[in-house]
Short mmCIF file of C-alpha atoms and ligand atoms in Angstrom, two decimals:
data_model
loop_
_atom_site.label_atom_id
_atom_site.label_comp_id
_atom_site.label_asym_id
_atom_site.label_seq_id
_atom_site.Cartn_x
_atom_site.Cartn_y
_atom_site.Cartn_z
CA MET F 2 160.26 37.38 70.46
CA GLY F 3 162.48 36.63 73.45
CA GLU F 4 161.35 36.37 77.06
CA LYS F 5 163.16 39.64 77.92
CA THR F 6 161.43 41.66 75.23
CA SER F 7 158.21 40.07 76.26
CA ILE F 8 158.61 41.05 79.91
CA LEU F 9 159.55 44.59 78.88
CA PHE F 10 156.45 44.84 76.76
CA VAL F 11 154.23 43.67 79.56
CA ILE F 12 155.77 46.24 81.90
CA VAL F 13 155.10 49.00 79.36
CA CYS F 14 151.61 47.63 79.03
CA LEU F 15 151.07 47.69 82.79
CA VAL F 16 152.36 51.27 83.00
CA LEU F 17 149.83 52.30 80.36
CA PHE F 18 147.25 50.40 82.31
CA LYS F 19 148.06 52.12 85.61
CA SER F 20 148.00 55.55 83.99
CA GLY F 21 144.39 54.83 83.19
CA GLY F 22 143.69 55.64 86.84
CA THR F 23 140.81 54.24 88.80
CA ALA F 24 137.46 53.61 87.25
CA ALA F 25 134.34 54.90 88.93
CA ARG F 26 131.62 52.43 89.76
CA PRO F 27 129.46 51.53 86.81
CA ALA F 28 125.85 52.51 86.53
CA SER F 29 124.08 49.29 87.32
CA SER F 30 120.84 49.84 85.48
CA ARG F 31 120.00 48.39 82.10
CA ARG F 32 118.08 51.63 81.52
CA SER F 33 121.31 53.57 81.36
CA LEU F 34 122.23 51.75 78.15
CA LEU F 35 121.63 53.02 74.65
CA ASP F 36 118.16 51.73 73.98
CA ASN F 37 118.17 50.44 70.40
CA GLY F 38 117.56 46.82 71.31
CA LEU F 39 120.87 45.67 69.77
CA GLY F 40 123.88 43.87 71.17
CA LEU F 41 122.11 41.71 73.73
CA THR F 42 125.09 39.40 73.20
CA PRO F 43 128.46 40.56 71.81
CA PRO F 44 128.34 41.14 68.04
CA MET F 45 129.91 38.50 65.78
CA GLY F 46 131.04 38.86 62.21
CA TRP F 47 133.93 40.04 60.08
CA ASN F 48 135.74 43.33 59.49
CA SER F 49 138.00 44.18 56.57
CA TRP F 50 140.74 46.16 58.32
CA ASN F 51 143.12 43.69 59.99
CA HIS F 52 143.79 41.75 56.80
CA PHE F 53 142.97 44.10 53.91
CA ASN F 54 143.51 47.61 55.30
CA CYS F 55 142.52 49.98 52.49
CA ASN F 56 142.48 47.31 49.79
CA ILE F 57 138.76 46.61 49.76
CA SER F 58 136.25 46.29 46.96
CA GLU F 59 132.73 45.23 46.16
CA SER F 60 133.89 41.85 44.88
CA LEU F 61 135.94 41.20 48.02
CA ILE F 62 132.99 42.01 50.26
CA LYS F 63 130.64 39.81 48.24
CA GLN F 64 133.11 36.92 48.24
CA THR F 65 133.58 37.34 51.97
CA ALA F 66 129.84 37.29 52.61
CA ASP F 67 129.55 34.16 50.43
CA ALA F 68 132.43 32.56 52.34
CA LEU F 69 130.86 33.30 55.73
CA VAL F 70 127.87 31.26 54.55
CA SER F 71 129.73 28.45 52.75
CA THR F 72 132.18 27.84 55.60
CA GLY F 73 129.36 27.60 58.14
CA LEU F 74 130.65 30.64 60.05
CA ALA F 75 127.39 32.51 59.48
CA LYS F 76 125.44 29.64 61.08
CA LEU F 77 127.78 29.85 64.08
CA GLY F 78 126.71 33.47 64.53
CA TYR F 79 129.22 35.47 62.47
CA THR F 80 126.63 37.63 60.74
CA TYR F 81 128.04 41.17 60.52
CA VAL F 82 129.96 41.95 57.32
CA ASN F 83 131.73 45.17 58.22
CA LEU F 84 133.65 47.45 55.88
CA ASP F 85 136.33 49.53 57.54
CA ASP F 86 138.12 52.65 56.26
CA CYS F 87 138.70 53.58 52.59
CA TRP F 88 135.32 52.84 51.01
CA GLY F 89 134.62 56.40 49.83
CA LEU F 90 135.85 59.24 47.68
CA LYS F 91 137.95 62.01 49.21
CA HIS F 92 135.23 64.65 48.80
CA ARG F 93 131.50 64.84 49.42
CA ASP F 94 129.26 65.43 46.41
CA SER F 95 127.54 68.76 45.74
CA GLN F 96 124.66 67.75 48.04
CA GLY F 97 127.08 67.00 50.87
CA ASN F 98 126.74 63.21 50.64
CA LEU F 99 129.53 60.76 51.31
CA VAL F 100 130.25 58.99 48.01
CA PRO F 101 131.28 55.33 47.75
CA ASP F 102 134.37 55.08 45.52
CA PRO F 103 132.92 53.98 42.14
CA ALA F 104 136.20 52.26 41.22
CA LYS F 105 135.95 50.01 44.28
CA PHE F 106 132.17 49.87 44.78
CA PRO F 107 130.65 50.35 41.31
CA SER F 108 127.16 49.24 42.38
CA GLY F 109 127.07 51.50 45.44
CA MET F 110 126.43 50.70 49.08
CA ALA F 111 122.68 50.07 48.91
CA ALA F 112 123.19 47.30 46.33
CA LEU F 113 126.01 45.79 48.37
CA ALA F 114 123.91 45.89 51.55
CA ASP F 115 121.10 44.14 49.62
CA TYR F 116 123.52 41.44 48.53
CA VAL F 117 124.64 40.89 52.12
CA HIS F 118 121.07 40.97 53.48
CA ASN F 119 119.92 38.43 50.89
CA LEU F 120 122.42 35.98 52.37
CA GLY F 121 120.79 36.48 55.77
CA LEU F 122 123.72 38.60 56.97
CA LYS F 123 124.06 42.15 58.26
CA PHE F 124 125.96 45.05 56.75
CA GLY F 125 128.40 47.33 58.61
CA LEU F 126 130.11 50.53 57.58
CA TYR F 127 132.78 52.85 58.97
CA SER F 128 133.26 56.57 59.52
CA SER F 129 135.22 58.85 61.84
CA SER F 130 134.06 61.43 64.38
CA GLY F 131 136.51 63.91 62.89
CA HIS F 132 136.85 65.85 59.65
CA ALA F 133 138.53 62.89 57.90
CA THR F 134 138.79 59.16 58.47
CA CYS F 135 142.02 57.72 59.85
CA SER F 136 143.46 56.86 56.43
CA GLY F 137 142.87 60.49 55.41
CA THR F 138 141.37 59.23 52.16
CA MET F 139 137.75 60.17 52.84
CA PRO F 140 135.72 62.71 54.84
CA GLY F 141 134.71 62.07 58.44
CA SER F 142 131.26 62.75 59.82
CA LEU F 143 132.05 65.53 62.32
CA GLY F 144 129.44 68.25 61.74
CA HIS F 145 127.65 66.01 59.24
CA GLU F 146 126.29 63.46 61.69
CA GLN F 147 122.63 63.53 60.74
CA HIS F 148 123.32 63.80 57.02
CA ASP F 149 125.62 60.78 57.10
CA ALA F 150 123.42 58.77 59.46
CA ASN F 151 120.59 59.32 57.00
CA SER F 152 122.79 58.01 54.16
CA PHE F 153 123.78 54.97 56.21
CA ALA F 154 120.16 54.21 57.08
CA SER F 155 119.00 54.68 53.49
CA TRP F 156 121.68 52.24 52.31
CA GLY F 157 120.58 49.60 54.84
CA VAL F 158 123.54 49.81 57.20
CA ASP F 159 123.17 47.71 60.39
CA TYR F 160 126.43 48.54 62.20
CA LEU F 161 128.62 51.63 62.36
CA LYS F 162 132.23 51.61 63.51
CA TYR F 163 132.94 55.24 64.37
CA ASP F 164 136.62 56.16 64.62
CA ASN F 165 138.43 58.97 66.43
CA CYS F 166 140.85 60.58 63.93
CA PHE F 167 141.11 64.29 63.02
CA ASN F 168 138.70 65.23 65.81
CA ASP F 169 139.91 68.82 66.45
CA ASN F 170 140.18 67.97 70.17
CA ILE F 171 136.44 68.20 70.64
CA SER F 172 135.29 66.14 73.63
CA PRO F 173 134.60 62.56 72.56
CA ILE F 174 131.40 62.52 74.58
CA ILE F 175 130.02 65.36 72.44
CA ARG F 176 131.21 63.80 69.18
CA TYR F 177 129.96 60.28 69.88
CA GLU F 178 126.66 61.46 71.37
CA ALA F 179 126.00 63.47 68.23
CA MET F 180 126.27 60.39 66.05
CA SER F 181 124.35 58.24 68.54
CA LYS F 182 121.43 60.67 68.42
CA ALA F 183 121.66 60.96 64.64
CA LEU F 184 121.53 57.18 64.22
CA ASN F 185 118.58 56.99 66.60
CA SER F 186 116.62 59.61 64.71
CA THR F 187 116.93 57.68 61.44
CA GLY F 188 114.55 55.14 63.00
CA ARG F 189 116.75 52.27 61.81
CA PRO F 190 118.35 50.21 64.60
CA ILE F 191 122.09 50.49 63.90
CA PHE F 192 124.65 48.88 66.19
CA PHE F 193 126.95 51.71 67.28
CA ASN F 194 130.63 50.89 67.92
CA ILE F 195 132.52 53.70 69.65
CA CYS F 196 136.09 53.42 68.37
CA GLU F 197 137.65 55.99 70.70
CA TRP F 198 140.72 53.82 71.53
CA GLY F 199 139.99 54.01 75.27
CA ASP F 200 141.61 57.46 75.59
CA MET F 201 138.85 59.11 77.63
CA ARG F 202 137.76 55.85 79.29
CA PRO F 203 134.65 55.33 77.18
CA ALA F 204 133.51 52.48 79.43
CA LEU F 205 132.41 55.24 81.83
CA TRP F 206 130.19 57.12 79.35
CA GLY F 207 129.84 54.68 76.44
CA PRO F 208 126.90 52.64 77.78
CA ASN F 209 124.56 55.60 77.23
CA VAL F 210 125.94 56.27 73.79
CA GLY F 211 126.89 53.07 72.01
CA ASN F 212 126.57 49.29 71.94
CA SER F 213 130.33 48.73 72.29
CA TRP F 214 133.35 50.88 72.97
CA ARG F 215 136.99 50.28 72.25
CA THR F 216 138.92 50.16 75.51
CA THR F 217 142.39 50.17 73.95
CA ASP F 218 144.56 51.26 71.08
CA ASP F 219 144.64 49.05 67.95
CA ILE F 220 145.54 45.39 68.14
CA THR F 221 148.43 44.04 66.06
CA ASP F 222 149.04 40.45 65.03
CA GLU F 223 151.53 39.85 67.85
CA TRP F 224 151.35 37.86 71.09
CA ASP F 225 152.59 40.64 73.42
CA ARG F 226 150.27 43.26 72.01
CA MET F 227 147.32 40.86 72.13
CA ILE F 228 147.98 39.98 75.78
CA CYS F 229 148.47 43.65 76.67
CA ILE F 230 145.16 44.62 75.13
CA ALA F 231 143.33 41.80 76.91
CA HIS F 232 144.69 43.11 80.22
CA LEU F 233 143.81 46.75 79.51
CA ASN F 234 140.30 45.68 78.56
CA GLU F 235 139.92 43.61 81.72
CA PHE F 236 140.16 46.78 83.83
CA TYR F 237 136.63 47.71 82.72
CA THR F 238 134.99 44.32 83.33
CA ALA F 239 132.22 45.75 85.51
CA TYR F 240 130.90 47.97 82.70
CA ALA F 241 130.05 45.25 80.17
CA LYS F 242 126.51 44.00 80.02
CA PRO F 243 123.84 43.02 77.50
CA GLY F 244 123.39 46.01 75.21
CA GLY F 245 126.88 47.47 75.75
CA TRP F 246 130.27 45.73 75.58
CA ASN F 247 133.95 46.49 76.09
CA ASP F 248 135.76 46.16 72.77
CA PRO F 249 139.46 45.19 72.82
CA ASP F 250 139.51 45.38 68.97
CA MET F 251 139.05 42.84 66.21
CA LEU F 252 140.46 39.33 65.96
CA GLU F 253 143.81 38.59 64.34
CA VAL F 254 143.28 34.79 64.30
CA GLY F 255 144.32 33.47 60.89
CA ASN F 256 146.53 36.40 59.87
CA GLY F 257 149.77 34.51 60.50
CA GLY F 258 151.57 36.49 63.21
CA MET F 259 150.99 34.03 66.04
CA SER F 260 151.25 30.27 66.54
CA TYR F 261 148.20 28.02 66.68
CA ASP F 262 148.30 27.86 70.49
CA GLU F 263 148.71 31.63 70.72
CA TYR F 264 145.67 32.19 68.53
CA VAL F 265 143.72 29.77 70.75
CA VAL F 266 144.69 31.98 73.72
CA HIS F 267 143.67 35.11 71.74
CA PHE F 268 140.27 33.68 70.85
CA SER F 269 139.68 32.31 74.37
CA LEU F 270 140.51 35.66 75.99
CA TRP F 271 138.18 37.53 73.63
CA ALA F 272 135.40 34.99 74.14
CA ILE F 273 135.58 34.96 77.94
CA SER F 274 135.86 38.80 77.97
CA LYS F 275 132.53 39.04 76.12
CA ALA F 276 134.38 40.93 73.41
CA PRO F 277 132.92 41.41 69.95
CA LEU F 278 134.06 38.43 67.85
CA LEU F 279 134.89 40.12 64.56
CA ILE F 280 137.06 37.87 62.41
CA GLY F 281 139.91 39.84 60.87
CA CYS F 282 141.43 37.35 58.42
CA ASP F 283 140.64 36.53 54.80
CA VAL F 284 137.69 34.15 55.13
CA THR F 285 137.67 33.45 51.38
CA SER F 286 140.83 31.39 51.97
CA ILE F 287 140.38 30.45 55.63
CA THR F 288 142.33 27.34 56.66
CA ASN F 289 140.96 24.38 58.57
CA GLU F 290 143.26 25.32 61.41
CA THR F 291 141.76 28.81 61.67
CA MET F 292 138.26 27.34 61.31
CA SER F 293 138.98 25.02 64.23
CA ILE F 294 139.63 28.09 66.38
CA VAL F 295 137.00 30.65 65.35
CA GLY F 296 134.54 27.83 64.69
CA ASN F 297 134.70 26.35 68.20
CA TYR F 298 131.00 26.44 69.07
CA GLU F 299 131.56 25.74 72.77
CA VAL F 300 133.88 28.73 73.11
CA ILE F 301 131.44 30.84 71.09
CA ASP F 302 128.68 29.72 73.49
CA VAL F 303 130.69 31.15 76.38
CA ASN F 304 130.94 34.48 74.54
CA GLN F 305 127.26 34.50 73.65
CA ASP F 306 125.99 33.26 77.02
CA SER F 307 122.73 34.96 77.97
CA LEU F 308 124.04 36.12 81.36
CA GLY F 309 126.44 38.50 79.59
CA VAL F 310 128.98 38.86 82.41
CA GLN F 311 132.57 39.61 81.37
CA ALA F 312 135.13 37.36 83.08
CA GLN F 313 137.87 38.76 85.29
CA MET F 314 141.47 37.78 85.70
CA VAL F 315 141.01 36.41 89.23
CA ARG F 316 144.63 35.45 89.83
CA ASP F 317 148.00 36.08 88.22
CA PHE F 318 150.83 33.90 89.53
CA GLY F 319 153.31 35.91 87.45
CA GLU F 320 152.62 35.07 83.81
CA GLN F 321 150.33 32.23 84.89
CA GLU F 322 146.84 33.57 84.83
CA VAL F 323 143.42 32.37 85.94
CA TRP F 324 140.41 34.05 84.33
CA ALA F 325 136.89 33.22 85.46
CA GLY F 326 133.33 34.37 85.19
CA PRO F 327 129.78 33.19 85.77
CA LEU F 328 127.62 31.65 83.05
CA SER F 329 123.89 31.06 82.88
CA ARG F 330 122.39 27.96 84.57
CA ASN F 331 124.67 28.34 87.59
CA ARG F 332 127.77 27.36 85.62
CA ALA F 333 131.17 29.08 85.52
CA VAL F 334 133.88 29.37 82.90
CA VAL F 335 137.57 29.17 83.77
CA LEU F 336 140.48 30.00 81.50
CA LEU F 337 144.05 29.12 82.45
CA VAL F 338 146.68 31.06 80.49
CA ASN F 339 150.39 30.31 80.46
CA ARG F 340 152.26 33.43 79.35
CA LYS F 341 155.61 31.76 79.93
CA LEU F 342 157.49 29.94 77.16
CA MET F 343 158.02 26.85 79.34
CA THR F 344 155.50 24.32 80.59
CA VAL F 345 153.92 25.27 83.92
CA THR F 346 151.30 24.03 86.35
CA ILE F 347 148.38 26.31 87.12
CA SER F 348 145.69 25.83 89.75
CA ALA F 349 142.30 27.48 89.73
CA LEU F 350 140.89 27.82 93.23
CA TRP F 351 137.14 27.67 93.75
CA SER F 352 137.48 30.60 96.17
CA ASP F 353 138.87 32.71 93.30
CA ILE F 354 136.09 31.60 90.97
CA GLY F 355 133.33 32.32 93.48
CA ILE F 356 132.31 28.70 94.10
CA PRO F 357 132.13 27.43 97.72
CA ASP F 358 135.07 25.13 98.51
CA ASN F 359 132.87 22.18 99.40
CA VAL F 360 131.03 22.17 96.06
CA THR F 361 131.90 19.43 93.59
CA CYS F 362 131.88 20.31 89.89
CA ARG F 363 131.68 18.45 86.64
CA VAL F 364 134.36 19.92 84.37
CA ARG F 365 134.25 20.12 80.60
CA ASP F 366 137.30 20.98 78.51
CA ILE F 367 135.79 23.10 75.75
CA TRP F 368 138.87 23.04 73.50
CA GLN F 369 139.04 19.23 73.63
CA HIS F 370 135.22 18.93 73.58
CA GLN F 371 135.50 16.42 76.43
CA ASP F 372 134.10 16.05 79.91
CA LEU F 373 136.95 15.29 82.30
CA ASN F 374 136.61 11.83 83.82
CA THR F 375 136.93 12.96 87.41
CA THR F 376 134.93 15.56 89.25
CA TYR F 377 136.68 18.38 91.10
CA GLN F 378 136.23 19.99 94.50
CA GLY F 379 137.93 23.13 95.80
CA MET F 380 140.35 23.53 92.91
CA LEU F 381 141.63 22.11 89.67
CA THR F 382 145.25 21.87 88.58
CA MET F 383 146.53 21.52 85.03
CA HIS F 384 149.83 21.44 83.12
CA LEU F 385 150.11 23.91 80.27
CA THR F 386 152.78 24.15 77.59
CA GLY F 387 154.32 27.53 76.73
CA HIS F 388 152.04 30.29 75.42
CA SER F 389 148.94 28.13 75.65
CA CYS F 390 145.68 27.96 77.53
CA MET F 391 142.97 25.58 78.70
CA MET F 392 139.32 26.52 79.00
CA PHE F 393 136.73 24.78 81.16
CA VAL F 394 133.05 25.02 81.91
CA LEU F 395 132.26 24.05 85.52
CA THR F 396 128.86 22.72 86.49
CA PRO F 397 128.19 22.25 90.23
CA ILE F 398 126.77 18.80 90.97
CA SER F 399 126.43 18.99 94.76
C1 NAG B 401 115.76 55.68 69.85
O1 NAG B 401 115.80 55.97 71.23
C2 NAG B 401 114.60 55.67 71.92
C3 NAG B 401 114.74 56.17 73.33
O2 NAG B 401 115.86 55.65 73.96
C4 NAG B 401 114.37 54.17 71.85
O3 NAG B 401 113.18 53.83 72.51
C5 NAG B 401 114.30 53.75 70.39
O4 NAG B 401 114.18 52.34 70.31
C6 NAG B 401 115.54 54.19 69.63
N1 NAG B 401 115.39 53.89 68.22
C7 NAG B 401 116.36 53.45 67.45
C8 NAG B 401 116.00 53.20 66.05
O5 NAG B 401 117.50 53.26 67.83
C1 NAG B 402 144.36 44.05 46.70
O1 NAG B 402 143.45 42.97 46.58
C2 NAG B 402 143.47 42.32 45.32
C3 NAG B 402 142.42 41.23 45.33
O2 NAG B 402 141.29 41.58 46.07
C4 NAG B 402 144.85 41.74 45.06
O3 NAG B 402 144.88 41.15 43.78
C5 NAG B 402 145.88 42.85 45.16
O4 NAG B 402 147.17 42.30 45.07
C6 NAG B 402 145.78 43.59 46.49
N1 NAG B 402 146.67 44.72 46.51
C7 NAG B 402 147.43 45.01 47.56
C8 NAG B 402 148.27 46.24 47.43
O5 NAG B 402 147.45 44.35 48.58
C1 NAG B 403 139.67 20.78 55.54
O1 NAG B 403 138.44 20.28 56.04
C2 NAG B 403 137.60 19.78 55.01
C3 NAG B 403 136.25 19.48 55.61
O2 NAG B 403 136.35 18.98 56.91
C4 NAG B 403 138.26 18.60 54.36
O3 NAG B 403 137.44 18.07 53.32
C5 NAG B 403 139.60 19.03 53.79
O4 NAG B 403 140.30 17.90 53.28
C6 NAG B 403 140.46 19.69 54.84
N1 NAG B 403 141.63 20.27 54.21
C7 NAG B 403 142.85 20.06 54.65
C8 NAG B 403 143.96 20.74 53.91
O5 NAG B 403 143.08 19.38 55.63
C1 NAG B 404 129.04 23.67 102.16
O1 NAG B 404 129.33 24.49 103.26
C2 NAG B 404 128.27 25.36 103.62
C3 NAG B 404 128.77 26.29 104.70
O2 NAG B 404 129.57 25.59 105.61
C4 NAG B 404 127.06 24.54 104.04
O3 NAG B 404 126.00 25.41 104.38
C5 NAG B 404 126.64 23.67 102.87
O4 NAG B 404 125.58 22.82 103.25
C6 NAG B 404 127.81 22.83 102.39
N1 NAG B 404 127.44 22.17 101.15
C7 NAG B 404 127.77 20.93 100.87
C8 NAG B 404 127.35 20.42 99.52
O5 NAG B 404 128.38 20.23 101.64
C1 NAG B 405 137.88 9.44 79.87
O1 NAG B 405 137.86 8.03 79.83
C2 NAG B 405 137.63 7.51 78.55
C3 NAG B 405 137.45 6.00 78.69
O2 NAG B 405 138.38 5.48 79.58
C4 NAG B 405 138.80 7.88 77.65
O3 NAG B 405 138.60 7.36 76.35
C5 NAG B 405 138.88 9.40 77.58
O4 NAG B 405 139.99 9.78 76.83
C6 NAG B 405 139.01 9.97 78.98
N1 NAG B 405 138.89 11.41 78.89
C7 NAG B 405 139.78 12.22 79.43
C8 NAG B 405 139.53 13.68 79.26
O5 NAG B 405 140.75 11.82 80.06
#
């Protein structure tokens, strides 16, 4: 994609962003969050949609769960195995139950959840807060919230992605609260992902209702779209905290639409934004290159840091961005992003990061897994090739 198209896309993105209006101040209390004890750090795992769309099956899910273990991804924290749309029949049975498609899931969902649980992993499922799911191939849960929540709990579901299609224009707050309450009354802690696409600014009401809320429309496997979504999501930084996270959608790393460096930017932005890290590629055939991105334990550590503060874009020198946020143990993380196609120089100023100018920091490059040989005071300056990033953890030493 050329620079011109790219600039145009970003402008369109910014217009969308501005039309979002101003966000009210977030409720600051942990008590305002949905109290199911889940999501103290952003969820990590896999979801079927970005790579497989509707083409899912019991064998695919089992192989994926096996692959999460055999690749070591599970040990790194990727524990949720989440089915997306198209797992069920078009009609409920005579008792009003959702029915897993027997052609795709011959053993049923409880058996599949058992399989996943026996590997030490967690099982996620999908529905919509409308009268059908987005594919139109199965019923949604609108008006059937408690009935379906009971099914999910009885099957051993640990995570629900709850979509927004065919919703009859009923207020999302009403629709998502209904499912939140239904899940709660099953007695089973189920991570609740509000997939409302950011339309009615769910960051403002989501913390009382779910453990994460989509802040944007769907991601696609394209650089411009990925960058756009990261920016839209950044608008709601103040609302993310342990127990409830902004969700800029699932990862595309490994699906082939971006270069290696672009996927490194994608993963870095999601990690520093405390976004859910839900791998969206085929992990049964994951490449070493993709593993080297989603398997970067130092970048994962930033995402899973116990402080749980989403980073902000603290400076944008016109397609040259500085993102920063605090980490536990008095450290900070800094991400430099070059959105230009040419090599540029970017400086991160301590004053932008929130570190006093006279403080000297040890700096670790967490993509190179190297401590830099000099310490830095006041700022750091780096050269970045086109569409690439560098990510550093800063530790004050004076
Ligand atoms: C249900 O909500 C109550 C009150 O917020 C909370 O204490 C409890 O842990 C919740 N239970 C589940 C299973 O989510
Ligand atoms: C669906 O997935 C199966 C393997 O899981 C594959 O053989 C088949 O080609 C896929 N079909 C489509 C339409 O992608
Ligand atoms: C991928 O990594 C594994 C383990 O580190 C190694 O054995 C294998 O040769 C690598 N494959 C390729 C294609 O580089
Ligand atoms: C940095 O400056 C502040 C304010 O001037 C001062 O209080 C502090 O002692 C200084 N710290 C160092 C390490 O020099
Ligand atoms: C730091 O110095 C060592 C030894 O001189 C060198 O091997 C290493 O590459 C240097 N690291 C960086 C990040 O420049």
